[in-house]
Amino acid sequence: MRNKWWKNAVVYQIYPKSFQDSNGDGFGDLPGVISRLDYLKMLGIDVIWMSPVFDSPQDDNGYDVRDYRKIYEKFGTNEDMERLIAEAHERGIKVVLDLVVNHTSDEHAWFVESRKSKDNPYSDFYIWKDPKEDKGLPNNWGSNFCGSAWEYCEERDQYYLHFYGKRQPDLNWENPNMRQGVYDLMNFWMEKGADGWRMDVIASISKDQDFPDYPEEPGREYYTGKYHSNGPRLHEFIQEMNREVMAKYDCMTVGEAPGSTPEVAGLFTAPERNELDMIFTFEHMNIDRIPGSVNRKWALKPFDLVELKRVMSDWQTKLYGKGWNALYFENHDQPRVISRWGNDREYREVCAKAYATVLHGMQGTPYIYQGEEIGMTNVHFDLADYEDIEVRNAYQELVVKGKTISEEEFLKAVWNKSRDNARTPMQWDDTEQAGFTVGTPWFKLNDRYREINVKRALADPDSVFYYYRKLIRLRHEEPLLTEGEYVLVLEQDPHIFAYLRRSESETWLVAANLSEERLPADTLAQYAGERPEFLISNYGRGEMNGELRPYEAFIARVR
Ligand code: NOJ
């Protein structure tokens, strides 16, 4: 039986490699996570989503799984995972695992077999195509990590498809035996007590079986776009997965769905369709890139609040009463929001609280990424210090080979947008290595850890941490946040993000000045009523006194 407990839950994402090391090898691990469960309990979250913990060569930090039934040895053992689940459950926290089944690692046993020949039981577990004449590529599809999405394999004299790195071959979901293999591994972990799944690039699992070329554009060799997601059998596969796995448990699922619109989200999440509970959209995360540029996400476009409001409001209103939203600004693939769209210096704390207010006031299930709750910031490393395969490949492809972006511009974009911004180790205190490890960390720390860390946040009643705790409590206690209708106000205002949440009996105003300016608040005041009751505010008790201070934000009951 499935109930909808996740509707007023708040999820906390853990990137295990960077969360807490317990044995001094410089890698975060599961015993480390267990040692921090009381901290998470204090924050008040309901669910942890563990980024991949399974055995992996770590070419893409675990998003390349070698064995789904075994915990990666640097993270611990299967027993550690079972203990983590049990200890989390004891504290009333659920544990959601990361299902990476658009692709596996090239070291997964299925692929090792598949590449050997065209006629073994695993031959069709992956997507193989004959070369065109002159060993030409099967089509012009590109990898999301740059270059072609096809890699030649001598043994079969064929190409295999990889939407991500060469070492991440895409699974062939047309094959029912492969699909059963996926459902079996999901059930394996569900039987061990897992509470659900975050599904990596799940919108990509079904491919157009004609494998059509993208229309050519000058100056471009490989393309990513509509053929990379939402293929013809996607919803059929998810419904089958639901029957085989999810329907049997009281679990929660969230699909990562780049390329999806609110209409597609409706297909995924309408309860009567028996697919997923919610999906992660990318639309709001793409507002600061120049659409269609060869330089992809590294082609920066200035932040436009009106556009952010338009996109997020579109998802709020179109899914209302039909499906469900997953709310996020940060995760392990996104930079820190205050560095990206806000102020991470003078106004760091009020800014972090302002973004939190805007997000947690919406309808949907909010996600907090580790460190977001203490206002962690982006890093400015030298290029050589970056670990991420996405940065390394893009540098080769765009700066060295294509020369479509200068090194200087690329570095600026990396500081702003790189996924590594979110992957620096968690900052627990101000001791050397920030309490993350007593050894040498696998990745450089953010050098602001002496100023920004958990110990300091816990000692300051006004910290970002306690603000999040209050927001989470509000979500637990106030059904309006879960159920209320969403109405955007001041749509064209370039600095203020404000909206109402409404039920038959009451109306709330959620508002944030997302700028460094002091702004007149008279236009906003008309929505606050005569005697607004401030439920949370990032400048003391909250007031409507004619102006909004830099990054001032609040939620108020309209009276
Ligand atoms: C999305 C994941 O979140 C990202 O980290 C990963 O690189 C790709 N999918 C490939 O699995």
XYZ file of C-alpha atoms and ligand atoms in Angstrom:
570
model
C 0.000 0.000 0.000
C 1.373 3.383 -0.926
C 0.496 6.513 0.908
C 1.718 9.981 0.146
C 3.943 10.671 3.147
C 6.481 12.357 0.884
C 4.121 15.274 0.226
C 5.071 17.144 3.357
C 8.532 15.630 3.675
C 11.848 17.403 3.158
C 14.687 15.467 1.543
C 18.388 15.932 2.258
C 20.852 14.809 -0.393
C 24.140 13.251 0.637
C 27.049 13.000 -1.761
C 28.811 10.246 0.149
C 32.290 10.844 -1.183
C 32.294 14.364 0.282
C 30.118 14.104 3.381
C 32.093 12.563 6.253
C 35.148 10.326 6.293
C 35.382 7.968 9.263
C 38.608 6.050 8.633
C 41.065 8.687 7.484
C 41.372 7.556 3.857
C 40.138 10.930 2.618
C 36.874 9.539 1.186
C 33.535 10.028 2.832
C 31.925 6.739 3.826
C 28.788 5.151 5.259
C 29.979 4.962 8.875
C 30.686 8.683 8.454
C 27.095 9.262 7.372
C 25.828 7.234 10.331
C 27.862 9.415 12.680
C 26.031 12.488 11.340
C 22.475 11.176 11.535
C 21.843 13.037 14.770
C 22.817 16.252 13.027
C 20.287 15.537 10.276
C 17.670 14.656 12.847
C 18.302 18.011 14.499
C 17.828 19.742 11.164
C 14.489 17.971 10.974
C 14.614 16.399 7.521
C 12.521 13.323 6.760
C 14.447 11.544 4.043
C 18.035 11.194 2.927
C 18.815 10.590 -0.718
C 22.161 8.889 -1.002
C 23.960 9.629 -4.265
C 25.332 6.319 -5.645
C 26.935 4.063 -3.079
C 27.413 0.994 -5.249
C 30.633 -0.607 -6.456
C 32.074 1.528 -9.222
C 35.350 2.487 -10.893
C 34.291 6.074 -10.046
C 34.854 7.437 -13.505
C 31.806 9.635 -12.865
C 31.813 9.445 -9.062
C 29.621 6.370 -8.822
C 27.214 7.258 -11.638
C 28.999 4.389 -13.354
C 27.986 1.257 -11.473
C 29.997 -1.955 -11.677
C 27.898 -3.998 -9.257
C 24.507 -2.827 -8.007
C 24.351 -5.338 -5.203
C 27.609 -4.402 -3.565
C 28.600 -1.226 -1.721
C 31.713 0.487 -3.090
C 34.535 -0.616 -0.807
C 35.762 2.876 0.056
C 32.238 3.637 1.288
C 32.016 0.478 3.411
C 30.158 -2.812 3.206
C 26.619 -4.000 2.562
C 26.314 -4.421 6.326
C 27.198 -0.737 6.767
C 24.390 0.146 4.377
C 21.938 -1.998 6.283
C 23.085 -0.401 9.512
C 22.684 3.067 7.996
C 19.114 2.229 6.977
C 18.325 0.798 10.409
C 19.848 3.734 12.299
C 18.116 6.252 10.065
C 14.797 4.467 10.586
C 15.315 4.549 14.336
C 15.447 8.333 14.037
C 12.384 8.466 11.806
C 14.436 9.216 8.691
C 13.893 7.340 5.450
C 16.626 6.399 2.992
C 16.286 6.753 -0.753
C 18.949 5.266 -3.030
C 20.194 6.428 -6.415
C 19.204 4.210 -9.323
C 21.574 4.671 -12.244
C 20.163 2.465 -14.983
C 20.259 4.488 -18.139
C 23.802 3.160 -18.284
C 26.261 1.096 -16.286
C 30.023 1.183 -15.949
C 31.934 -0.531 -18.759
C 33.233 -2.810 -15.992
C 29.753 -4.104 -15.123
C 29.556 -7.882 -15.737
C 26.729 -7.342 -18.264
C 28.891 -5.096 -20.408
C 31.997 -7.261 -20.053
C 29.928 -10.095 -21.575
C 28.039 -7.941 -24.028
C 31.134 -6.607 -25.724
C 32.528 -10.116 -26.315
C 30.213 -11.201 -29.123
C 26.948 -10.621 -30.950
C 25.338 -13.846 -29.784
C 25.674 -14.304 -26.070
C 22.832 -13.807 -23.554
C 24.039 -10.255 -22.786
C 24.797 -9.164 -26.353
C 21.642 -7.058 -26.518
C 21.796 -5.660 -23.002
C 23.414 -2.551 -24.516
C 22.848 -0.533 -27.675
C 25.122 -1.729 -30.464
C 25.131 -0.480 -34.046
C 27.110 -1.343 -37.142
C 29.488 1.271 -38.490
C 28.345 3.186 -41.515
C 30.587 2.951 -44.583
C 34.293 3.683 -43.774
C 33.774 2.805 -40.134
C 31.568 5.910 -39.886
C 29.569 6.628 -36.761
C 25.995 5.266 -36.711
C 24.552 8.791 -36.372
C 25.415 12.285 -35.165
C 24.251 11.892 -31.583
C 26.548 13.545 -29.058
C 27.558 12.635 -25.545
C 26.440 14.940 -22.725
C 30.093 14.956 -21.756
C 31.182 16.153 -25.256
C 32.194 14.324 -28.432
C 30.259 11.549 -30.125
C 27.865 9.337 -28.181
C 29.277 6.287 -29.987
C 32.420 4.345 -29.169
C 33.917 1.716 -31.443
C 34.595 -1.753 -30.074
C 36.939 -4.060 -32.023
C 35.642 -7.347 -30.650
C 32.199 -6.806 -32.185
C 33.258 -4.465 -34.971
C 30.395 -2.295 -33.782
C 29.749 0.915 -31.910
C 28.023 1.132 -28.539
C 25.997 4.118 -27.414
C 26.936 6.242 -24.400
C 24.986 9.406 -23.565
C 27.610 10.195 -20.903
C 31.279 9.108 -20.666
C 32.796 6.387 -22.878
C 32.968 4.252 -19.798
C 29.189 4.578 -19.229
C 27.532 2.460 -21.940
C 23.750 2.913 -22.260
C 21.559 -0.044 -21.403
C 19.118 -1.362 -23.989
C 15.701 -1.036 -22.371
C 14.104 -2.758 -25.370
C 15.449 -6.008 -23.920
C 12.995 -7.534 -21.390
C 15.680 -9.634 -19.703
C 17.752 -6.547 -19.033
C 14.697 -4.769 -17.622
C 14.002 -7.699 -15.328
C 17.609 -7.489 -14.158
C 17.004 -3.869 -13.152
C 13.782 -4.678 -11.288
C 15.567 -7.502 -9.460
C 18.321 -5.240 -8.221
C 15.748 -2.667 -7.080
C 13.849 -5.326 -5.163
C 17.129 -6.498 -3.644
C 17.593 -3.126 -1.917
C 13.901 -2.655 -1.167
C 14.009 -5.931 0.740
C 16.928 -4.522 2.727
C 14.757 -1.634 3.827
C 15.414 1.122 1.290
C 12.535 3.591 1.101
C 12.666 4.421 -2.566
C 14.701 5.673 -5.469
C 16.020 8.759 -7.106
C 16.302 7.729 -10.743
C 19.238 9.057 -12.688
C 18.388 10.490 -16.155
C 15.356 8.262 -16.225
C 13.795 10.251 -19.087
C 16.563 8.914 -21.350
C 16.015 5.178 -21.021
C 13.805 4.779 -24.092
C 15.508 5.567 -27.401
C 13.944 6.242 -30.785
C 14.665 2.919 -32.484
C 15.218 4.606 -35.858
C 18.216 6.397 -34.358
C 17.621 9.426 -36.592
C 20.321 12.030 -37.189
C 19.727 15.494 -35.765
C 19.421 18.139 -38.489
C 22.856 19.554 -39.237
C 23.948 23.015 -38.181
C 27.093 24.804 -39.317
C 30.111 24.465 -37.048
C 28.799 21.428 -35.225
C 29.568 17.725 -35.439
C 27.564 16.097 -32.642
C 24.212 16.997 -31.165
C 22.242 16.455 -27.999
C 18.542 17.265 -27.853
C 15.126 15.753 -28.352
C 16.359 12.259 -29.234
C 18.181 12.097 -25.911
C 15.077 11.982 -23.745
C 11.380 11.157 -23.594
C 11.586 8.343 -26.125
C 8.548 6.419 -27.384
C 8.408 3.647 -24.753
C 9.483 5.665 -21.703
C 6.169 5.658 -19.843
C 5.500 2.036 -20.673
C 8.851 1.078 -19.078
C 8.191 3.166 -15.982
C 4.739 1.645 -15.551
C 6.247 -1.806 -15.816
C 8.869 -0.874 -13.216
C 6.110 0.432 -10.991
C 4.246 -2.896 -11.221
C 7.393 -4.927 -10.628
C 8.822 -2.859 -7.780
C 7.201 0.309 -6.453
C 3.638 -0.988 -6.174
C 4.820 -3.512 -3.602
C 6.269 -0.990 -1.146
C 5.349 2.199 0.674
C 8.168 4.020 -1.048
C 9.034 7.313 -2.720
C 10.399 7.878 -6.218
C 11.837 10.910 -7.932
C 13.006 10.826 -11.515
C 15.693 13.030 -12.964
C 14.142 14.267 -16.185
C 16.202 16.706 -18.228
C 14.342 17.936 -21.282
C 10.933 17.575 -19.646
C 8.149 20.129 -19.664
C 5.370 20.439 -17.062
C 3.167 18.468 -19.480
C 5.668 15.578 -19.456
C 5.896 15.895 -15.667
C 2.131 15.414 -15.605
C 2.547 12.108 -17.425
C 5.214 10.951 -15.014
C 3.503 12.017 -11.811
C -0.285 11.880 -12.220
C -1.153 9.347 -9.495
C -3.592 7.413 -11.660
C -0.829 6.634 -14.170
C 1.206 4.672 -11.616
C 4.628 5.909 -12.640
C 6.718 8.150 -10.362
C 5.913 10.423 -7.442
C 7.781 13.461 -8.784
C 10.507 14.488 -11.198
C 13.372 16.959 -11.184
C 12.957 19.569 -13.872
C 15.960 21.304 -15.447
C 14.053 24.205 -16.937
C 14.750 26.634 -14.104
C 18.379 25.551 -13.949
C 18.941 26.356 -17.607
C 17.887 29.999 -17.508
C 21.472 31.225 -17.244
C 22.857 29.510 -20.328
C 22.676 30.735 -23.901
C 20.268 28.321 -25.573
C 21.707 26.288 -28.428
C 25.307 27.470 -27.956
C 28.093 25.035 -28.969
C 29.634 25.883 -25.624
C 26.630 24.369 -23.855
C 26.288 25.151 -20.168
C 29.559 27.090 -20.267
C 27.930 29.785 -22.423
C 26.753 32.044 -19.622
C 23.736 34.291 -19.780
C 22.994 36.845 -17.047
C 20.551 35.754 -14.372
C 17.029 36.980 -15.055
C 14.658 36.776 -12.104
C 11.567 37.382 -14.241
C 12.481 34.301 -16.264
C 13.137 32.223 -13.141
C 9.729 33.205 -11.790
C 8.052 32.421 -15.086
C 9.525 28.926 -15.283
C 9.011 27.957 -11.656
C 5.484 29.358 -11.616
C 4.641 27.486 -14.777
C 5.557 24.206 -13.071
C 3.632 25.212 -9.941
C 0.419 26.020 -11.742
C 0.459 23.351 -14.421
C 1.030 20.503 -11.977
C -1.421 21.804 -9.368
C -4.039 19.153 -8.667
C -2.513 16.865 -11.306
C 0.970 15.780 -10.299
C 3.720 16.770 -7.910
C 6.863 18.912 -7.982
C 10.359 18.191 -6.694
C 11.789 21.532 -5.554
C 15.503 22.256 -5.702
C 18.156 24.846 -6.418
C 21.189 22.725 -5.582
C 22.424 19.205 -5.975
C 25.711 17.477 -6.828
C 25.395 18.671 -10.458
C 24.620 22.297 -9.721
C 26.731 25.092 -8.275
C 25.822 26.793 -5.019
C 22.786 28.974 -5.641
C 23.950 31.966 -3.595
C 27.176 32.136 -5.627
C 25.361 31.567 -8.886
C 22.391 33.911 -8.590
C 22.875 35.758 -5.344
C 25.493 37.183 -3.056
C 27.920 34.880 -1.274
C 29.885 37.634 0.493
C 28.311 40.556 2.299
C 24.779 39.145 2.202
C 25.666 35.452 2.215
C 23.399 34.433 5.071
C 20.332 36.520 4.299
C 20.694 35.536 0.661
C 20.828 31.812 1.494
C 17.714 32.255 3.617
C 15.945 34.205 0.883
C 16.455 31.449 -1.699
C 15.385 28.870 0.874
C 12.185 30.834 1.573
C 11.229 31.061 -2.068
C 11.800 27.348 -2.632
C 10.317 25.921 0.542
C 7.211 28.076 0.239
C 6.200 26.334 -2.983
C 4.094 23.255 -3.545
C 6.170 20.112 -3.893
C 8.820 18.200 -2.003
C 11.883 20.346 -1.232
C 15.411 18.980 -1.530
C 18.348 20.342 0.445
C 21.811 19.485 -0.838
C 24.521 18.919 1.775
C 26.034 22.238 2.826
C 23.146 24.274 1.430
C 21.754 24.414 4.970
C 24.837 26.319 6.162
C 25.163 28.508 3.063
C 28.211 26.883 1.462
C 29.636 28.691 -1.569
C 31.296 28.018 -4.932
C 35.063 27.605 -5.241
C 37.554 29.297 -7.536
C 40.160 26.633 -8.211
C 42.815 26.497 -10.944
C 41.727 24.393 -13.902
C 44.157 21.623 -12.984
C 42.432 21.178 -9.631
C 39.068 20.165 -11.096
C 38.170 16.478 -10.832
C 34.927 16.304 -12.753
C 34.870 14.367 -16.036
C 32.449 16.976 -17.399
C 34.963 19.807 -16.907
C 37.912 17.774 -18.190
C 36.110 16.645 -21.351
C 34.666 20.085 -22.054
C 38.104 21.675 -21.711
C 39.579 19.298 -24.299
C 36.649 19.550 -26.664
C 35.814 23.255 -26.502
C 39.001 25.028 -25.441
C 41.781 22.830 -26.876
C 40.165 21.220 -29.930
C 37.225 23.372 -31.008
C 38.579 26.710 -29.728
C 34.987 27.907 -29.443
C 35.675 29.426 -26.028
C 38.867 30.968 -24.644
C 40.579 29.420 -21.648
C 39.868 32.542 -19.630
C 36.167 32.534 -20.429
C 35.952 28.809 -19.808
C 37.563 29.157 -16.390
C 35.124 31.902 -15.502
C 32.259 29.623 -16.492
C 33.730 26.752 -14.481
C 33.861 28.942 -11.378
C 30.249 29.806 -11.935
C 28.742 26.552 -13.143
C 30.975 23.545 -12.581
C 29.510 20.580 -10.757
C 32.639 20.469 -8.614
C 31.407 23.590 -6.807
C 29.009 21.326 -4.969
C 31.406 18.450 -4.486
C 34.006 19.967 -2.191
C 33.997 18.238 1.195
C 31.359 19.140 3.748
C 32.514 21.817 6.179
C 31.897 20.569 9.704
C 34.204 22.797 11.731
C 37.205 25.098 11.525
C 39.930 22.525 12.151
C 42.248 21.397 9.393
C 40.234 19.694 6.602
C 37.092 21.115 8.203
C 36.414 17.961 10.215
C 35.714 16.059 6.996
C 38.736 13.775 7.334
C 41.876 13.353 9.378
C 43.647 12.188 6.217
C 44.180 13.788 2.832
C 40.808 14.628 1.281
C 40.085 13.210 -2.187
C 39.223 16.739 -3.351
C 40.290 20.187 -2.242
C 38.241 21.951 0.385
C 36.609 25.292 -0.082
C 39.069 27.644 1.627
C 36.213 29.501 3.334
C 35.618 26.600 5.721
C 36.936 28.488 8.742
C 34.147 31.022 8.275
C 31.421 28.701 6.963
C 30.971 25.466 8.872
C 28.419 23.469 10.830
C 29.968 24.099 14.230
C 29.658 27.817 13.759
C 26.146 27.535 12.367
C 24.996 25.516 15.352
C 26.399 28.092 17.756
C 24.534 30.989 16.142
C 20.760 31.110 16.698
C 20.430 33.319 13.600
C 22.283 30.955 11.299
C 21.099 29.631 7.969
C 20.865 26.209 9.622
C 18.235 27.288 12.147
C 16.317 29.099 9.447
C 16.097 25.853 7.460
C 15.027 24.040 10.587
C 12.177 26.478 11.031
C 11.144 26.214 7.395
C 11.086 22.426 7.649
C 8.972 22.626 10.780
C 6.525 24.918 8.992
C 6.153 22.385 6.212
C 5.428 19.669 8.715
C 2.893 21.689 10.637
C 1.075 23.727 8.034
C -0.992 21.842 5.453
C -1.337 25.040 3.438
C 2.255 24.660 2.282
C 1.491 21.194 0.995
C -1.950 21.737 -0.433
C -2.484 25.433 -1.047
C -2.921 26.885 -4.482
C -0.022 28.964 -5.886
C -0.526 32.441 -7.353
C 2.429 34.489 -8.592
C 2.214 38.235 -7.933
C 4.419 41.101 -9.171
C 5.209 38.935 -12.177
C 7.351 41.539 -13.968
C 9.201 42.856 -10.943
C 12.907 42.315 -11.676
C 13.960 41.985 -8.001
C 11.082 40.607 -5.965
C 9.937 36.981 -6.043
C 6.521 36.952 -4.397
C 3.568 34.609 -4.497
C 0.466 33.685 -2.566
C -0.463 30.287 -1.229
C -4.200 29.975 -0.816
C -6.800 27.646 0.564
C -10.488 28.279 1.162
C -9.806 29.490 4.671
C -6.533 31.379 4.426
C -3.936 33.101 2.299
C -0.207 33.346 2.841
C 2.295 35.647 1.203
C 5.771 34.316 0.427
C 8.150 37.081 -0.621
C 11.831 37.711 -1.181
C 13.844 40.630 -2.412
C 16.462 38.757 -4.439
C 18.672 41.790 -4.901
C 21.168 43.908 -3.004
C 18.988 46.997 -3.349
C 16.715 48.487 -0.738
C 13.356 48.466 -2.474
C 10.099 50.248 -1.814
C 7.609 47.668 -0.580
C 4.385 49.468 -1.396
C 3.518 47.273 -4.372
C 4.080 44.197 -2.236
C 2.219 45.580 0.778
C -1.112 45.411 -1.035
C -0.883 41.594 -0.897
C 0.056 41.403 2.776
C -3.255 42.593 4.252
C -3.543 45.070 7.126
C -1.958 43.058 9.892
C 0.210 40.333 8.369
C 1.371 37.655 10.774
C 4.999 36.845 10.051
C 5.617 33.103 10.277
C 9.261 33.294 9.328
C 11.526 36.130 8.306
C 15.239 36.506 7.652
C 15.503 39.974 9.263
C 14.426 39.422 12.823
C 10.684 39.470 13.509
C 9.560 40.650 10.120
C 7.661 43.809 9.319
C 6.057 45.671 6.438
C 7.469 49.143 6.963
C 7.544 50.463 3.460
C 10.803 48.958 2.283
C 12.471 45.647 1.639
C 16.096 45.351 2.711
C 18.721 43.491 0.641
C 17.633 39.863 0.289
C 14.853 40.372 2.810
C 12.431 37.447 2.751
C 9.476 36.242 4.738
C 6.375 34.130 4.827
C 3.350 35.840 6.338
C -0.257 34.953 6.975
C -2.380 37.601 5.300
C -4.828 39.243 7.719
C 22.995 12.730 -13.798
C 23.786 12.675 -12.550
O 23.177 13.451 -11.576
C 25.176 13.118 -12.906
O 25.979 13.366 -11.787
C 25.767 12.079 -13.795
O 27.031 12.490 -14.273
C 24.878 11.784 -15.012
N 23.487 11.736 -14.690
C 25.242 10.478 -15.606
O 24.869 9.440 -14.743
